[in-house]
């Protein structure tokens, strides 16, 4: 769980940095969607019980909880 959160935070920081540097509107929109997904994953990881297996990627976590 700690490794998952650490990876997610690093990916989020990288995406936010890319967003700040992007000048193309479509690229900024893509990065914004990515960042929002990461924020959602950050929320979802906190809702898991201690015994719930942690997915390998934040994408899997968000997909699993789309329902």
mmCIF file with all atom_site columns, C-alpha atoms in Angstrom:
data_model
loop_
_atom_site.group_PDB
_atom_site.id
_atom_site.type_symbol
_atom_site.label_atom_id
_atom_site.label_alt_id
_atom_site.label_comp_id
_atom_site.label_asym_id
_atom_site.label_entity_id
_atom_site.label_seq_id
_atom_site.pdbx_PDB_ins_code
_atom_site.Cartn_x
_atom_site.Cartn_y
_atom_site.Cartn_z
_atom_site.occupancy
_atom_site.B_iso_or_equiv
_atom_site.pdbx_formal_charge
_atom_site.auth_seq_id
_atom_site.auth_comp_id
_atom_site.auth_asym_id
_atom_site.auth_atom_id
_atom_site.pdbx_PDB_model_num
ATOM 1  C CA . UNK A 1 1  ? 0.000   0.000  0.000   1.00 0.00 ? 1  UNK A CA 1
ATOM 2  C CA . UNK A 1 2  ? 2.799   2.423  0.894   1.00 0.00 ? 2  UNK A CA 1
ATOM 3  C CA . UNK A 1 3  ? 4.650   1.627  -2.325  1.00 0.00 ? 3  UNK A CA 1
ATOM 4  C CA . UNK A 1 4  ? 1.444   2.161  -4.316  1.00 0.00 ? 4  UNK A CA 1
ATOM 5  C CA . UNK A 1 5  ? 0.870   5.563  -2.718  1.00 0.00 ? 5  UNK A CA 1
ATOM 6  C CA . UNK A 1 6  ? 4.490   6.591  -3.236  1.00 0.00 ? 6  UNK A CA 1
ATOM 7  C CA . UNK A 1 7  ? 4.360   5.635  -6.936  1.00 0.00 ? 7  UNK A CA 1
ATOM 8  C CA . UNK A 1 8  ? 1.041   7.425  -7.357  1.00 0.00 ? 8  UNK A CA 1
ATOM 9  C CA . UNK A 1 9  ? 2.368   10.612 -5.754  1.00 0.00 ? 9  UNK A CA 1
ATOM 10 C CA . UNK A 1 10 ? 5.424   10.569 -8.030  1.00 0.00 ? 10 UNK A CA 1
ATOM 11 C CA . UNK A 1 11 ? 3.294   10.028 -11.143 1.00 0.00 ? 11 UNK A CA 1
ATOM 12 C CA . UNK A 1 12 ? 0.950   12.809 -10.023 1.00 0.00 ? 12 UNK A CA 1
ATOM 13 C CA . UNK A 1 13 ? 3.829   15.235 -9.505  1.00 0.00 ? 13 UNK A CA 1
ATOM 14 C CA . UNK A 1 14 ? 5.211   14.377 -12.947 1.00 0.00 ? 14 UNK A CA 1
ATOM 15 C CA . UNK A 1 15 ? 1.825   14.827 -14.627 1.00 0.00 ? 15 UNK A CA 1
ATOM 16 C CA . UNK A 1 16 ? 1.249   18.156 -12.887 1.00 0.00 ? 16 UNK A CA 1
ATOM 17 C CA . UNK A 1 17 ? 4.673   19.361 -14.010 1.00 0.00 ? 17 UNK A CA 1
ATOM 18 C CA . UNK A 1 18 ? 3.928   18.287 -17.590 1.00 0.00 ? 18 UNK A CA 1
ATOM 19 C CA . UNK A 1 19 ? 0.562   20.077 -17.390 1.00 0.00 ? 19 UNK A CA 1
ATOM 20 C CA . UNK A 1 20 ? 2.231   23.312 -16.326 1.00 0.00 ? 20 UNK A CA 1
ATOM 21 C CA . UNK A 1 21 ? 4.618   23.115 -19.284 1.00 0.00 ? 21 UNK A CA 1
ATOM 22 C CA . UNK A 1 22 ? 2.058   22.054 -21.912 1.00 0.00 ? 22 UNK A CA 1
ATOM 23 C CA . UNK A 1 23 ? 0.942   24.679 -24.391 1.00 0.00 ? 23 UNK A CA 1
ATOM 24 C CA . UNK A 1 24 ? -1.348  22.595 -26.608 1.00 0.00 ? 24 UNK A CA 1
ATOM 25 C CA . UNK A 1 25 ? -4.990  22.666 -25.463 1.00 0.00 ? 25 UNK A CA 1
ATOM 26 C CA . UNK A 1 26 ? -5.602  19.010 -26.287 1.00 0.00 ? 26 UNK A CA 1
ATOM 27 C CA . UNK A 1 27 ? -2.488  17.938 -24.393 1.00 0.00 ? 27 UNK A CA 1
ATOM 28 C CA . UNK A 1 28 ? -3.527  20.015 -21.367 1.00 0.00 ? 28 UNK A CA 1
ATOM 29 C CA . UNK A 1 29 ? -6.978  18.401 -21.472 1.00 0.00 ? 29 UNK A CA 1
ATOM 30 C CA . UNK A 1 30 ? -5.446  14.905 -21.657 1.00 0.00 ? 30 UNK A CA 1
ATOM 31 C CA . UNK A 1 31 ? -3.129  15.670 -18.759 1.00 0.00 ? 31 UNK A CA 1
ATOM 32 C CA . UNK A 1 32 ? -5.975  17.190 -16.745 1.00 0.00 ? 32 UNK A CA 1
ATOM 33 C CA . UNK A 1 33 ? -8.014  14.006 -17.198 1.00 0.00 ? 33 UNK A CA 1
ATOM 34 C CA . UNK A 1 34 ? -4.985  11.960 -16.137 1.00 0.00 ? 34 UNK A CA 1
ATOM 35 C CA . UNK A 1 35 ? -4.457  14.116 -13.052 1.00 0.00 ? 35 UNK A CA 1
ATOM 36 C CA . UNK A 1 36 ? -8.138  13.871 -12.086 1.00 0.00 ? 36 UNK A CA 1
ATOM 37 C CA . UNK A 1 37 ? -7.920  10.079 -12.382 1.00 0.00 ? 37 UNK A CA 1
ATOM 38 C CA . UNK A 1 38 ? -4.896  10.068 -10.090 1.00 0.00 ? 38 UNK A CA 1
ATOM 39 C CA . UNK A 1 39 ? -6.717  12.196 -7.519  1.00 0.00 ? 39 UNK A CA 1
ATOM 40 C CA . UNK A 1 40 ? -9.619  9.734  -7.690  1.00 0.00 ? 40 UNK A CA 1
ATOM 41 C CA . UNK A 1 41 ? -7.192  6.836  -7.129  1.00 0.00 ? 41 UNK A CA 1
ATOM 42 C CA . UNK A 1 42 ? -5.728  8.707  -4.147  1.00 0.00 ? 42 UNK A CA 1
ATOM 43 C CA . UNK A 1 43 ? -9.207  8.917  -2.650  1.00 0.00 ? 43 UNK A CA 1
ATOM 44 C CA . UNK A 1 44 ? -10.066 5.302  -3.459  1.00 0.00 ? 44 UNK A CA 1
ATOM 45 C CA . UNK A 1 45 ? -6.920  3.845  -1.905  1.00 0.00 ? 45 UNK A CA 1
ATOM 46 C CA . UNK A 1 46 ? -7.999  5.355  1.408   1.00 0.00 ? 46 UNK A CA 1
ATOM 47 C CA . UNK A 1 47 ? -11.392 3.652  1.171   1.00 0.00 ? 47 UNK A CA 1
ATOM 48 C CA . UNK A 1 48 ? -9.931  0.142  0.888   1.00 0.00 ? 48 UNK A CA 1
ATOM 49 C CA . UNK A 1 49 ? -9.910  -2.031 3.970   1.00 0.00 ? 49 UNK A CA 1
ATOM 50 C CA . UNK A 1 50 ? -6.518  -3.166 5.251   1.00 0.00 ? 50 UNK A CA 1
ATOM 51 C CA . UNK A 1 51 ? -7.165  -6.693 3.946   1.00 0.00 ? 51 UNK A CA 1
ATOM 52 C CA . UNK A 1 52 ? -8.184  -5.611 0.443   1.00 0.00 ? 52 UNK A CA 1
ATOM 53 C CA . UNK A 1 53 ? -5.446  -6.375 -2.077  1.00 0.00 ? 53 UNK A CA 1
ATOM 54 C CA . UNK A 1 54 ? -3.915  -3.263 -3.604  1.00 0.00 ? 54 UNK A CA 1
ATOM 55 C CA . UNK A 1 55 ? -3.916  -3.230 -7.419  1.00 0.00 ? 55 UNK A CA 1
ATOM 56 C CA . UNK A 1 56 ? -0.646  -2.939 -9.304  1.00 0.00 ? 56 UNK A CA 1
ATOM 57 C CA . UNK A 1 57 ? -1.538  0.415  -10.875 1.00 0.00 ? 57 UNK A CA 1
ATOM 58 C CA . UNK A 1 58 ? -3.774  3.342  -10.077 1.00 0.00 ? 58 UNK A CA 1
ATOM 59 C CA . UNK A 1 59 ? -5.521  2.760  -13.439 1.00 0.00 ? 59 UNK A CA 1
ATOM 60 C CA . UNK A 1 60 ? -6.706  -0.648 -12.198 1.00 0.00 ? 60 UNK A CA 1
ATOM 61 C CA . UNK A 1 61 ? -8.013  0.880  -8.982  1.00 0.00 ? 61 UNK A CA 1
ATOM 62 C CA . UNK A 1 62 ? -10.030 3.550  -10.805 1.00 0.00 ? 62 UNK A CA 1
ATOM 63 C CA . UNK A 1 63 ? -11.373 1.039  -13.369 1.00 0.00 ? 63 UNK A CA 1
ATOM 64 C CA . UNK A 1 64 ? -12.447 -1.373 -10.628 1.00 0.00 ? 64 UNK A CA 1
ATOM 65 C CA . UNK A 1 65 ? -14.449 1.366  -8.888  1.00 0.00 ? 65 UNK A CA 1
ATOM 66 C CA . UNK A 1 66 ? -16.125 2.930  -11.930 1.00 0.00 ? 66 UNK A CA 1
ATOM 67 C CA . UNK A 1 67 ? -19.331 1.073  -11.231 1.00 0.00 ? 67 UNK A CA 1
#
